GROMACS .gro file of C-alpha atoms in nm:
model
  227
    1MET     CA    1   0.006  -0.002   0.005
    2GLU     CA    2   0.128   0.344  -0.087
    3ASN     CA    3   0.263   0.571   0.183
    4ILE     CA    4   0.017   0.852   0.275
    5HIS     CA    5   0.176   1.182   0.377
    6ILE     CA    6  -0.024   1.381   0.634
    7LEU     CA    7   0.006   1.741   0.749
    8ILE     CA    8  -0.134   1.811   1.109
    9ALA     CA    9  -0.253   2.162   1.186
   10ASP     CA   10  -0.369   2.232   1.542
   11ASP     CA   11  -0.275   2.506   1.789
   12MET     CA   12  -0.300   2.271   2.087
   13GLU     CA   13   0.021   2.071   2.137
   14ALA     CA   14  -0.163   1.795   2.316
   15HIS     CA   15  -0.390   1.744   2.023
   16ARG     CA   16  -0.094   1.747   1.776
   17ARG     CA   17   0.100   1.491   1.985
   18ARG     CA   18  -0.208   1.260   1.989
   19LEU     CA   19  -0.252   1.274   1.609
   20GLU     CA   20   0.118   1.218   1.574
   21ARG     CA   21   0.103   0.904   1.784
   22ILE     CA   22  -0.191   0.782   1.595
   23ILE     CA   23  -0.033   0.825   1.257
   24ASN     CA   24   0.305   0.689   1.368
   25SER     CA   25   0.129   0.368   1.483
   26VAL     CA   26   0.031   0.282   1.121
   27ASP     CA   27   0.303   0.156   0.878
   28ASN     CA   28   0.198   0.343   0.572
   29LEU     CA   29   0.102   0.669   0.725
   30SER     CA   30   0.366   0.937   0.781
   31ILE     CA   31   0.377   1.292   0.911
   32ALA     CA   32   0.469   1.556   0.639
   33ALA     CA   33   0.465   1.845   0.882
   34SER     CA   34   0.293   1.972   1.201
   35ALA     CA   35   0.152   2.320   1.204
   36LYS     CA   36   0.033   2.541   1.498
   37SER     CA   37  -0.174   2.787   1.296
   38GLY     CA   38  -0.365   2.830   0.979
   39TYR     CA   39  -0.086   3.037   0.828
   40GLU     CA   40   0.177   2.759   0.908
   41ALA     CA   41  -0.063   2.503   0.761
   42VAL     CA   42  -0.078   2.683   0.421
   43ALA     CA   43   0.297   2.743   0.419
   44TYR     CA   44   0.378   2.375   0.510
   45ALA     CA   45   0.122   2.240   0.261
   46ALA     CA   46   0.276   2.443  -0.022
   47ILE     CA   47   0.625   2.316   0.064
   48LYS     CA   48   0.551   1.953   0.156
   49LYS     CA   49   0.244   1.898  -0.072
   50PRO     CA   50   0.074   1.634   0.167
   51ASP     CA   51  -0.186   1.388   0.053
   52ILE     CA   52  -0.399   1.459   0.361
   53VAL     CA   53  -0.439   1.756   0.595
   54LEU     CA   54  -0.592   1.719   0.939
   55MET     CA   55  -0.698   2.069   1.008
   56ASP     CA   56  -0.826   2.226   1.335
   57ILE     CA   57  -1.110   2.469   1.263
   58GLU     CA   58  -1.029   2.717   1.541
   59MET     CA   59  -0.664   2.825   1.584
   60GLU     CA   60  -0.529   3.189   1.580
   61SER     CA   61  -0.884   3.281   1.495
   62GLN     CA   62  -1.223   3.115   1.512
   63MET     CA   63  -1.233   3.052   1.134
   64ALA     CA   64  -0.852   3.014   1.086
   65GLY     CA   65  -0.882   2.652   0.975
   66VAL     CA   66  -1.159   2.722   0.734
   67LYS     CA   67  -0.958   3.010   0.573
   68ALA     CA   68  -0.650   2.784   0.558
   69ALA     CA   69  -0.843   2.510   0.398
   70SER     CA   70  -0.970   2.749   0.128
   71GLU     CA   71  -0.608   2.863   0.051
   72ILE     CA   72  -0.485   2.504   0.048
   73HIS     CA   73  -0.751   2.393  -0.186
   74LYS     CA   74  -0.663   2.671  -0.428
   75ILE     CA   75  -0.294   2.576  -0.458
   76LEU     CA   76  -0.334   2.195  -0.405
   77PRO     CA   77  -0.679   2.091  -0.526
   78ASP     CA   78  -0.593   1.727  -0.500
   79THR     CA   79  -0.501   1.736  -0.141
   80LYS     CA   80  -0.770   1.603   0.087
   81ILE     CA   81  -0.859   1.813   0.388
   82ILE     CA   82  -1.036   1.667   0.697
   83MET     CA   83  -1.155   1.923   0.948
   84LEU     CA   84  -1.106   1.865   1.326
   85THR     CA   85  -1.358   2.025   1.554
   86VAL     CA   86  -1.436   2.046   1.932
   87HIS     CA   87  -1.793   2.169   1.895
   88GLN     CA   88  -2.014   2.049   1.618
   89ASP     CA   89  -2.131   2.391   1.497
   90ASN     CA   90  -2.339   2.301   1.186
   91ASN     CA   91  -2.294   2.637   1.020
   92ILE     CA   92  -1.913   2.646   1.068
   93VAL     CA   93  -1.872   2.277   0.952
   94PHE     CA   94  -2.090   2.359   0.641
   95ALA     CA   95  -1.879   2.670   0.572
   96ALA     CA   96  -1.572   2.444   0.584
   97PHE     CA   97  -1.724   2.209   0.329
   98GLN     CA   98  -1.784   2.502   0.097
   99THR     CA   99  -1.403   2.553   0.083
  100GLY     CA  100  -1.348   2.202  -0.054
  101ILE     CA  101  -1.283   1.980   0.251
  102VAL     CA  102  -1.388   1.621   0.224
  103ASP     CA  103  -1.468   1.518   0.586
  104TYR     CA  104  -1.482   1.643   0.948
  105LEU     CA  105  -1.418   1.468   1.277
  106MET     CA  106  -1.466   1.546   1.641
  107LYS     CA  107  -1.129   1.584   1.807
  108ALA     CA  108  -1.214   1.335   2.058
  109ALA     CA  109  -1.285   1.071   1.791
  110PRO     CA  110  -1.128   0.733   1.856
  111LYS     CA  111  -0.812   0.633   1.693
  112GLU     CA  112  -0.987   0.384   1.461
  113GLU     CA  113  -1.223   0.653   1.331
  114ILE     CA  114  -0.940   0.892   1.252
  115ILE     CA  115  -0.751   0.626   1.066
  116GLU     CA  116  -1.057   0.528   0.869
  117ALA     CA  117  -1.118   0.880   0.780
  118ILE     CA  118  -0.770   0.927   0.652
  119TYR     CA  119  -0.801   0.612   0.427
  120SER     CA  120  -1.148   0.710   0.307
  121ALA     CA  121  -1.022   1.056   0.207
  122TYR     CA  122  -0.719   0.918   0.033
  123ASN     CA  123  -0.943   0.684  -0.172
  124ASN     CA  124  -1.195   0.951  -0.247
  125GLN     CA  125  -1.459   0.757  -0.039
  126SER     CA  126  -1.534   1.004   0.239
  127PRO     CA  127  -1.887   0.984   0.357
  128ILE     CA  128  -2.149   1.261   0.351
  129ARG     CA  129  -2.231   1.275   0.722
  130PRO     CA  130  -2.595   1.337   0.830
  131ILE     CA  131  -2.562   1.704   0.931
  132ILE     CA  132  -2.392   1.790   0.609
  133ALA     CA  133  -2.648   1.610   0.409
  134GLU     CA  134  -2.921   1.800   0.596
  135LYS     CA  135  -2.740   2.131   0.542
  136ILE     CA  136  -2.709   2.052   0.170
  137ARG     CA  137  -3.083   1.978   0.158
  138THR     CA  138  -3.161   2.301   0.338
  139GLU     CA  139  -2.930   2.506   0.111
  140PHE     CA  140  -3.081   2.364  -0.209
  141ALA     CA  141  -3.434   2.453  -0.067
  142ARG     CA  142  -3.316   2.800   0.017
  143ILE     CA  143  -3.166   2.853  -0.331
  144LYS     CA  144  -3.491   2.724  -0.496
  145LYS     CA  145  -3.700   2.959  -0.272
  146SER     CA  146  -3.473   3.247  -0.353
  147GLU     CA  147  -3.483   3.171  -0.727
  148ASP     CA  148  -3.860   3.164  -0.721
  149GLN     CA  149  -3.872   3.509  -0.529
  150LEU     CA  150  -3.629   3.650  -0.784
  151THR     CA  151  -3.839   3.538  -1.071
  152HIS     CA  152  -4.146   3.695  -0.899
  153PHE     CA  153  -3.970   4.016  -0.824
  154PHE     CA  154  -3.822   4.051  -1.172
  155LYS     CA  155  -4.175   4.015  -1.316
  156ILE     CA  156  -4.300   4.297  -1.094
  157ILE     CA  157  -3.998   4.513  -1.189
  158ALA     CA  158  -4.045   4.452  -1.553
  159ASN     CA  159  -4.401   4.593  -1.511
  160LEU     CA  160  -4.307   4.905  -1.334
  161THR     CA  161  -4.306   5.245  -1.513
  162GLN     CA  162  -3.977   5.430  -1.545
  163SER     CA  163  -4.104   5.681  -1.289
  164GLU     CA  164  -4.195   5.401  -1.046
  165LEU     CA  165  -3.853   5.242  -1.093
  166GLU     CA  166  -3.671   5.570  -1.023
  167ILE     CA  167  -3.887   5.620  -0.710
  168LEU     CA  168  -3.810   5.264  -0.588
  169LYS     CA  169  -3.450   5.338  -0.642
  170MET     CA  170  -3.474   5.649  -0.420
  171LEU     CA  171  -3.666   5.470  -0.151
  172CYS     CA  172  -3.395   5.199  -0.136
  173SER     CA  173  -3.140   5.468  -0.101
  174GLY     CA  174  -3.318   5.587   0.216
  175LEU     CA  175  -3.477   5.903   0.078
  176LYS     CA  176  -3.823   6.016   0.224
  177ARG     CA  177  -4.130   6.119   0.035
  178LYS     CA  178  -4.058   6.492   0.065
  179GLU     CA  179  -3.703   6.453  -0.054
  180ILE     CA  180  -3.813   6.240  -0.347
  181ALA     CA  181  -4.072   6.508  -0.440
  182ASP     CA  182  -3.805   6.784  -0.415
  183ILE     CA  183  -3.564   6.593  -0.649
  184ARG     CA  184  -3.834   6.514  -0.898
  185ALA     CA  185  -3.991   6.869  -0.868
  186VAL     CA  186  -4.347   6.744  -0.806
  187GLU     CA  187  -4.591   6.757  -0.528
  188VAL     CA  188  -4.563   6.517  -0.232
  189GLU     CA  189  -4.916   6.394  -0.317
  190THR     CA  190  -4.789   6.276  -0.664
  191ILE     CA  191  -4.504   6.081  -0.494
  192LYS     CA  192  -4.765   5.928  -0.247
  193LYS     CA  193  -4.982   5.822  -0.540
  194GLN     CA  194  -4.688   5.656  -0.720
  195ILE     CA  195  -4.583   5.487  -0.400
  196SER     CA  196  -4.944   5.357  -0.356
  197SER     CA  197  -4.912   5.211  -0.702
  198LEU     CA  198  -4.583   5.036  -0.607
  199LEU     CA  199  -4.746   4.889  -0.296
  200LYS     CA  200  -5.026   4.759  -0.506
  201LYS     CA  201  -4.797   4.600  -0.763
  202PHE     CA  202  -4.571   4.444  -0.500
  203ASP     CA  203  -4.880   4.349  -0.286
  204LYS     CA  204  -4.729   4.500   0.030
  205ASN     CA  205  -4.859   4.722   0.291
  206SER     CA  206  -4.562   4.940   0.344
  207THR     CA  207  -4.250   5.055   0.158
  208LYS     CA  208  -4.042   4.904   0.431
  209GLU     CA  209  -4.164   4.555   0.340
  210ILE     CA  210  -4.066   4.616  -0.027
  211ILE     CA  211  -3.725   4.745   0.063
  212THR     CA  212  -3.659   4.459   0.317
  213GLU     CA  213  -3.739   4.195   0.044
  214VAL     CA  214  -3.533   4.371  -0.213
  215ASN     CA  215  -3.245   4.369   0.019
  216GLU     CA  216  -3.287   4.008   0.120
  217LEU     CA  217  -3.286   3.921  -0.250
  218ARG     CA  218  -2.973   4.129  -0.305
  219LEU     CA  219  -3.151   4.341  -0.559
  220PHE     CA  220  -3.048   4.664  -0.381
  221ASP     CA  221  -2.729   4.710  -0.578
  222LEU     CA  222  -2.917   4.644  -0.908
  223ILE     CA  223  -3.184   4.901  -0.834
  224LYS     CA  224  -2.930   5.147  -0.697
  225ASP     CA  225  -2.732   5.140  -1.024
  226ILE     CA  226  -3.037   5.211  -1.240
  227SER     CA  227  -2.989   5.554  -1.409
   0.00000   0.00000   0.00000
């Protein structure tokens, strides 16, 4: 069996030593380097080009491991990264998977589980663990909902008059009715009527609701750039 070179990255010496002992206990596993920070992990990875990286999530900062994993994946896309965590924070673990890691383990995982994870990663057989599968399903559902909302909003925007579009732009910029009226050189009542038309087209009770949804759908910049 081929020798598997492993980079360890953890700011706690006791954890690094435990992982070193586990790796040294298996004939075809070897330690490429041992890093104490995300910065060192990236530097060692670039020099040593390990097959596997066992990366602590929280080192010099809460997301140091996630940031380091992202950088390593950019320079060594074939290197497999396994995240090590103390607390199973679903959001942080999912953020790590978005950088290209292949698996995650609790730091207290038994020796056998760590070794199995290393072999699975090396052989491209890392499992999709339950919380990640659930996160992926949730994310796909969120994207689908967002896409449906975008389609709905674009249909509304396509049916706005140029005047309504410009007023919506100003509302999203934080301007009040009086300010908009002054800029457009019209009576405030005229602006109120056009805002009423916007509320009807968006089927909302207040301009705040419209602006909130526009911002949630990241349409603010699009509307802000309309000339």
